[in-house]
XYZ file of C-alpha atoms in Angstrom:
397
model
C 0.046 0.000 -0.392
C 2.382 2.341 0.353
C 4.586 1.314 -2.129
C 1.188 2.215 -4.631
C 1.124 5.393 -2.582
C 4.069 7.192 -3.397
C 3.315 6.187 -7.008
C 0.157 7.448 -6.727
C 2.128 10.726 -5.027
C 5.208 10.663 -8.542
C 2.671 10.231 -10.957
C 0.256 13.453 -9.959
C 3.503 15.564 -9.182
C 4.354 14.713 -12.698
C 1.072 15.406 -14.084
C 0.457 19.431 -12.879
C 4.181 19.680 -13.517
C 3.240 19.104 -17.444
C 0.105 20.889 -17.362
C 0.218 22.589 -20.748
C -1.010 26.152 -19.692
C 2.077 26.798 -21.482
C 1.955 31.200 -21.316
C 0.836 33.672 -19.723
C -0.673 36.864 -20.707
C -0.326 40.658 -19.378
C -2.489 39.827 -16.005
C -0.753 37.189 -15.264
C -3.595 34.646 -16.352
C -2.438 31.314 -17.473
C -3.411 31.293 -21.688
C -3.768 27.776 -22.831
C -2.520 26.377 -26.447
C -5.612 25.150 -27.426
C -9.114 26.720 -28.801
C -11.040 26.726 -25.866
C -13.693 29.100 -25.532
C -12.161 30.534 -22.519
C -9.189 31.022 -23.668
C -7.586 28.574 -20.632
C -6.134 25.264 -20.221
C -9.442 22.398 -20.462
C -10.747 21.448 -17.442
C -10.409 18.002 -16.361
C -13.194 16.163 -14.719
C -12.552 13.450 -12.153
C -15.403 11.312 -13.346
C -16.655 9.300 -10.929
C -13.400 10.375 -8.689
C -10.366 8.259 -9.624
C -12.783 5.817 -10.774
C -9.519 4.038 -12.694
C -7.941 3.260 -9.836
C -10.354 2.968 -6.478
C -14.148 2.184 -6.777
C -16.139 4.823 -8.128
C -18.009 7.620 -5.661
C -16.436 7.053 -2.810
C -14.162 10.063 -0.575
C -11.098 7.833 -1.017
C -11.781 8.244 -4.746
C -12.716 11.812 -4.847
C -9.481 12.297 -2.986
C -7.076 10.292 -5.028
C -7.959 12.554 -8.402
C -7.758 16.110 -6.253
C -4.319 14.366 -5.294
C -3.739 13.952 -9.323
C -5.157 17.130 -10.573
C -8.472 17.318 -11.085
C -10.173 20.199 -11.310
C -13.312 19.262 -10.307
C -14.923 16.045 -9.041
C -17.723 14.562 -10.363
C -21.016 13.183 -7.805
C -23.956 11.679 -9.767
C -26.497 12.151 -6.994
C -29.594 10.115 -6.033
C -31.874 10.497 -3.309
C -32.755 8.290 -0.057
C -36.407 7.458 0.347
C -36.097 10.336 3.729
C -35.384 12.639 0.999
C -31.008 13.031 0.926
C -29.178 12.905 -1.400
C -26.591 10.066 -1.627
C -23.650 9.556 -4.105
C -24.422 6.456 -7.086
C -24.047 6.703 -10.460
C -27.346 5.107 -10.796
C -30.629 4.509 -8.736
C -29.314 0.715 -8.705
C -26.364 -0.051 -5.897
C -25.486 -4.283 -6.525
C -23.117 -3.359 -9.607
C -21.254 -0.515 -7.200
C -21.921 -1.609 -3.812
C -22.000 -5.180 -1.498
C -25.729 -4.676 -1.597
C -26.300 -8.722 -2.976
C -24.340 -9.291 -0.091
C -25.835 -8.355 3.005
C -28.951 -10.420 4.414
C -30.923 -8.116 6.115
C -31.413 -6.015 2.358
C -32.111 -9.943 0.505
C -36.166 -8.560 1.229
C -35.269 -5.131 -0.265
C -35.019 -7.131 -4.002
C -37.115 -5.662 -6.612
C -38.456 -4.548 -10.182
C -38.852 -0.929 -11.858
C -39.015 0.872 -14.841
C -35.485 2.557 -15.205
C -36.562 5.288 -18.077
C -38.537 2.285 -20.258
C -36.321 -0.428 -19.248
C -36.975 -2.738 -16.495
C -34.313 -3.422 -13.691
C -35.128 -5.883 -11.052
C -32.198 -4.455 -8.478
C -31.873 -2.727 -4.869
C -32.878 0.540 -4.961
C -31.607 3.266 -3.318
C -35.301 5.102 -3.687
C -35.956 1.808 -0.790
C -33.396 2.371 1.545
C -32.849 5.405 4.046
C -29.767 7.062 4.566
C -28.520 4.685 7.662
C -29.537 2.173 5.340
C -27.249 3.060 3.117
C -24.534 3.806 4.990
C -24.290 0.048 5.661
C -22.779 -0.514 2.626
C -20.043 -0.778 1.557
C -18.515 -0.188 -2.429
C -17.009 -1.814 -5.365
C -14.783 -1.417 -8.056
C -17.105 -1.304 -11.233
C -15.430 -3.209 -14.056
C -14.215 -5.986 -13.684
C -10.520 -5.357 -15.366
C -9.997 -2.961 -12.867
C -8.367 -3.520 -9.383
C -10.495 -5.613 -6.727
C -8.485 -5.283 -4.043
C -10.729 -1.861 -2.412
C -13.564 -3.141 -2.679
C -16.167 -3.432 0.399
C -13.594 -0.339 2.472
C -15.593 2.298 1.635
C -18.952 3.753 2.494
C -21.069 5.903 -0.021
C -20.869 9.518 1.117
C -23.832 12.312 0.609
C -23.612 14.815 -1.648
C -22.761 17.081 1.472
C -20.037 14.913 2.478
C -18.242 15.656 -1.194
C -18.654 19.184 -0.614
C -18.203 19.585 2.124
C -14.140 17.146 1.012
C -13.915 19.796 -2.335
C -13.758 22.414 0.458
C -11.364 21.330 2.738
C -8.742 19.709 -0.184
C -9.343 23.696 -1.779
C -8.228 25.814 1.552
C -5.390 22.513 2.126
C -4.348 22.850 -1.471
C -4.633 26.827 -1.729
C -6.158 25.522 -5.858
C -9.672 25.761 -6.096
C -11.337 22.121 -5.749
C -15.807 22.162 -8.269
C -17.995 19.874 -8.399
C -20.010 18.732 -11.452
C -23.121 17.035 -9.900
C -25.938 15.006 -12.694
C -28.473 14.986 -11.051
C -29.772 10.872 -12.133
C -32.642 10.306 -13.852
C -35.472 13.004 -12.474
C -38.215 11.793 -14.002
C -38.034 8.869 -11.750
C -37.680 10.390 -8.725
C -39.766 12.976 -9.124
C -42.674 10.116 -10.032
C -41.340 8.777 -6.679
C -41.800 12.195 -4.981
C -38.032 12.904 -4.444
C -38.013 15.983 -5.307
C -34.068 16.030 -6.628
C -33.468 19.133 -8.137
C -35.049 21.288 -5.333
C -32.853 19.219 -2.742
C -29.758 20.057 -4.549
C -30.560 23.768 -5.451
C -31.371 23.751 -1.102
C -27.623 21.891 -0.635
C -25.711 24.127 -3.084
C -27.461 27.444 -0.942
C -26.200 25.817 1.298
C -22.548 25.617 0.321
C -22.769 29.077 -0.655
C -22.325 27.885 -4.299
C -25.637 28.517 -6.123
C -25.030 30.927 -8.272
C -23.141 31.923 -11.676
C -19.490 32.684 -9.313
C -19.465 29.157 -7.621
C -17.145 26.289 -9.043
C -20.054 24.078 -9.716
C -21.148 23.097 -13.249
C -24.998 20.926 -13.016
C -25.390 18.094 -15.469
C -28.225 16.142 -16.959
C -29.569 14.012 -19.140
C -32.501 15.086 -19.312
C -34.160 19.106 -20.044
C -37.377 19.755 -17.673
C -35.176 19.822 -15.354
C -32.370 22.037 -16.311
C -34.622 24.422 -17.297
C -36.619 24.705 -14.042
C -32.984 24.802 -12.186
C -32.493 27.904 -14.378
C -35.119 29.236 -12.899
C -34.164 28.724 -10.145
C -30.680 30.116 -9.980
C -27.374 30.947 -12.026
C -25.524 28.361 -11.188
C -23.329 26.799 -14.322
C -25.537 24.085 -16.232
C -24.728 21.822 -19.065
C -26.917 19.143 -21.422
C -24.800 16.092 -21.907
C -26.436 13.911 -25.116
C -26.376 10.468 -25.026
C -26.971 8.039 -28.600
C -27.204 4.715 -28.883
C -24.038 3.327 -30.568
C -22.804 4.193 -34.002
C -23.080 2.425 -37.326
C -20.298 0.729 -38.700
C -19.648 4.110 -41.327
C -19.353 6.324 -38.036
C -22.808 8.176 -37.802
C -24.679 7.825 -34.881
C -27.401 6.183 -34.182
C -30.155 7.590 -31.498
C -33.190 4.385 -31.932
C -33.215 2.502 -29.766
C -34.751 -1.561 -29.058
C -37.631 -2.026 -27.031
C -37.414 -3.064 -23.916
C -33.692 -1.328 -23.430
C -33.464 2.071 -21.475
C -35.189 5.196 -23.663
C -32.313 7.763 -22.456
C -30.273 6.213 -23.834
C -31.813 7.655 -27.198
C -33.344 11.053 -25.666
C -34.364 12.744 -22.328
C -36.660 10.198 -21.182
C -38.310 13.425 -19.823
C -39.107 14.360 -23.604
C -39.897 11.060 -23.522
C -43.117 10.228 -21.475
C -43.996 14.184 -23.316
C -44.991 12.443 -26.146
C -41.956 14.802 -27.635
C -40.271 12.773 -30.442
C -36.775 14.288 -30.777
C -33.549 12.570 -29.744
C -30.205 13.930 -28.981
C -29.053 14.697 -32.016
C -31.331 17.692 -32.237
C -28.774 19.649 -29.750
C -25.965 19.597 -32.607
C -28.410 21.472 -34.863
C -28.371 25.320 -35.106
C -31.650 25.516 -33.891
C -31.161 22.567 -30.835
C -27.521 24.752 -30.023
C -29.976 27.906 -29.902
C -32.164 26.269 -27.584
C -29.569 25.124 -25.173
C -28.131 28.421 -24.316
C -31.855 29.359 -23.400
C -31.121 27.567 -20.754
C -27.748 25.748 -20.057
C -23.495 27.080 -20.496
C -22.483 24.268 -23.027
C -23.040 20.416 -23.588
C -21.820 17.208 -22.384
C -21.902 14.669 -25.373
C -20.393 11.923 -25.593
C -17.141 11.653 -27.362
C -18.389 9.948 -30.502
C -20.527 13.042 -31.234
C -17.073 14.997 -31.393
C -14.962 11.506 -32.916
C -16.516 8.821 -34.216
C -15.522 5.942 -36.110
C -15.967 3.134 -38.080
C -15.163 0.061 -37.831
C -14.316 -2.550 -41.232
C -16.369 -4.888 -41.954
C -14.700 -7.461 -45.060
C -17.025 -10.470 -45.061
C -19.944 -8.616 -45.317
C -21.457 -9.523 -41.857
C -22.746 -6.524 -40.184
C -20.399 -5.975 -37.550
C -17.308 -4.865 -36.890
C -13.680 -7.586 -37.851
C -11.299 -7.931 -35.157
C -7.811 -6.662 -36.901
C -6.440 -6.887 -33.643
C -6.772 -10.555 -33.883
C -7.538 -10.621 -30.411
C -10.425 -12.621 -30.096
C -13.078 -9.647 -29.189
C -14.326 -6.823 -31.787
C -14.451 -3.154 -29.258
C -12.932 0.210 -29.870
C -9.305 -1.359 -30.467
C -10.350 -2.562 -34.095
C -11.952 0.723 -34.458
C -10.496 3.708 -37.041
C -11.821 7.323 -35.989
C -13.106 9.199 -38.579
C -12.467 13.279 -39.346
C -13.891 15.169 -36.556
C -17.337 17.009 -36.988
C -18.548 20.727 -36.197
C -20.222 20.763 -32.547
C -17.520 22.100 -30.993
C -17.409 25.067 -33.731
C -21.038 25.952 -34.058
C -21.136 25.584 -30.085
C -18.009 28.161 -29.069
C -20.366 29.847 -31.965
C -22.955 30.662 -29.821
C -20.938 31.030 -26.624
C -21.787 27.440 -25.739
C -18.719 25.327 -23.621
C -18.260 21.777 -24.229
C -17.426 19.186 -22.219
C -17.065 15.323 -23.325
C -16.993 12.124 -21.738
C -15.557 9.470 -20.440
C -12.129 8.443 -21.744
C -10.715 5.776 -20.215
C -6.605 4.327 -20.313
C -7.784 0.967 -21.430
C -6.530 -0.184 -24.573
C -9.629 -1.467 -25.542
C -11.487 1.701 -25.517
C -9.300 3.085 -27.567
C -9.527 3.585 -30.941
C -6.375 2.222 -33.621
C -5.214 5.225 -34.333
C -4.365 6.355 -30.727
C -1.704 2.606 -30.842
C -2.867 2.220 -27.788
C -2.012 5.632 -26.085
C -4.375 7.384 -23.924
C -2.834 11.242 -24.527
C -2.966 10.950 -27.967
C -6.407 10.267 -27.535
C -6.671 13.318 -24.754
C -4.792 15.983 -27.562
C -6.644 14.768 -30.353
C -9.516 16.491 -28.919
C -7.154 19.105 -27.144
C -6.037 20.513 -30.376
C -9.920 20.750 -31.778
C -10.040 23.631 -28.661
C -12.275 21.099 -26.520
C -13.149 22.964 -22.880
C -13.200 20.066 -20.513
C -13.981 16.135 -19.975
C -14.509 13.339 -18.146
C -12.012 11.384 -16.894
C -11.384 7.966 -15.320
C -8.050 8.616 -15.087
C -7.287 12.079 -14.044
C -3.714 11.942 -14.100
C -3.427 10.887 -17.441
C -5.449 13.651 -18.763
C -3.543 16.106 -17.254
C -0.229 14.446 -18.247
C -1.585 15.329 -21.566
C -2.275 18.879 -21.905
């Protein structure tokens, strides 16, 4: 453990030292070498904390990400049955906690409709905060280290805010928070007012305003519009799609029975609005975003998509690297879209997700080197990004 922590510390120091803010203007403000909207260096958002190394959404994971140089830490927000915001990636618990091993909670397993998909699991909304605090976090990705499972409890949003403030004071630099309201329509249907509770917590922290180190994000629209009506806090509209076609086209049609929100905002689906996330890439869509948000948060292929090779015409990409698996390493990047340029023309920021180091998640163009992927996006003027590996993102600048 001591050796591992020493390696983490050395990586953090090197990463921060390599930060690409390589010029200073007349007022002593760092100027980025990349064409971002603000002219400042791209923001590094620790996706669920240092989730590439430690179980996601834990105080330990957020702390490690801060040590590795993150500008913002990202807490995904869900609500307990007694109305407390806690931090999990989804309302479901089995993928990121030991809930399945706790016999006292066996009877809480149930099936619920999550954005149009029937899901059997344990749900945060059926637990009190006291019960949630009995659980321990685990690594969500099987290919990542499992040695830290069952060590860390589930934090509240208030605890994450307190950590950001504490570390900001200790380090002499501002650590921001980038909360996402997860499945707002689901929570609202249960009379769990997730948007109001978020604003309440931000107000208590003195961070419910535009100048605060806060971005609020969501895949839904109505809740972001509601938050804008109540607050000047910075807002990002997230964009998703179901998949990428062999030719690089984004696929927004979601098969029946799967989660609708992969292709369109779920609140729009409930309202009978037929538009999908492709709308937000149009001039009209970006103009619409401008009415309530400060920018968009697209999945990476909205900016740099990729194509597959199908030499045998079986309808699926070929295993080009002959490793017996078909994944991103068998795909090739295509020419970038103009999304960043169009957004910047409207004064909108672009923050893309999610950057990861594993070879199977890197397109063939990047030659198993994640730094090349970061730099491809930085060079396009990306204003910020979400990463599981903060140190690599910082080093790439």
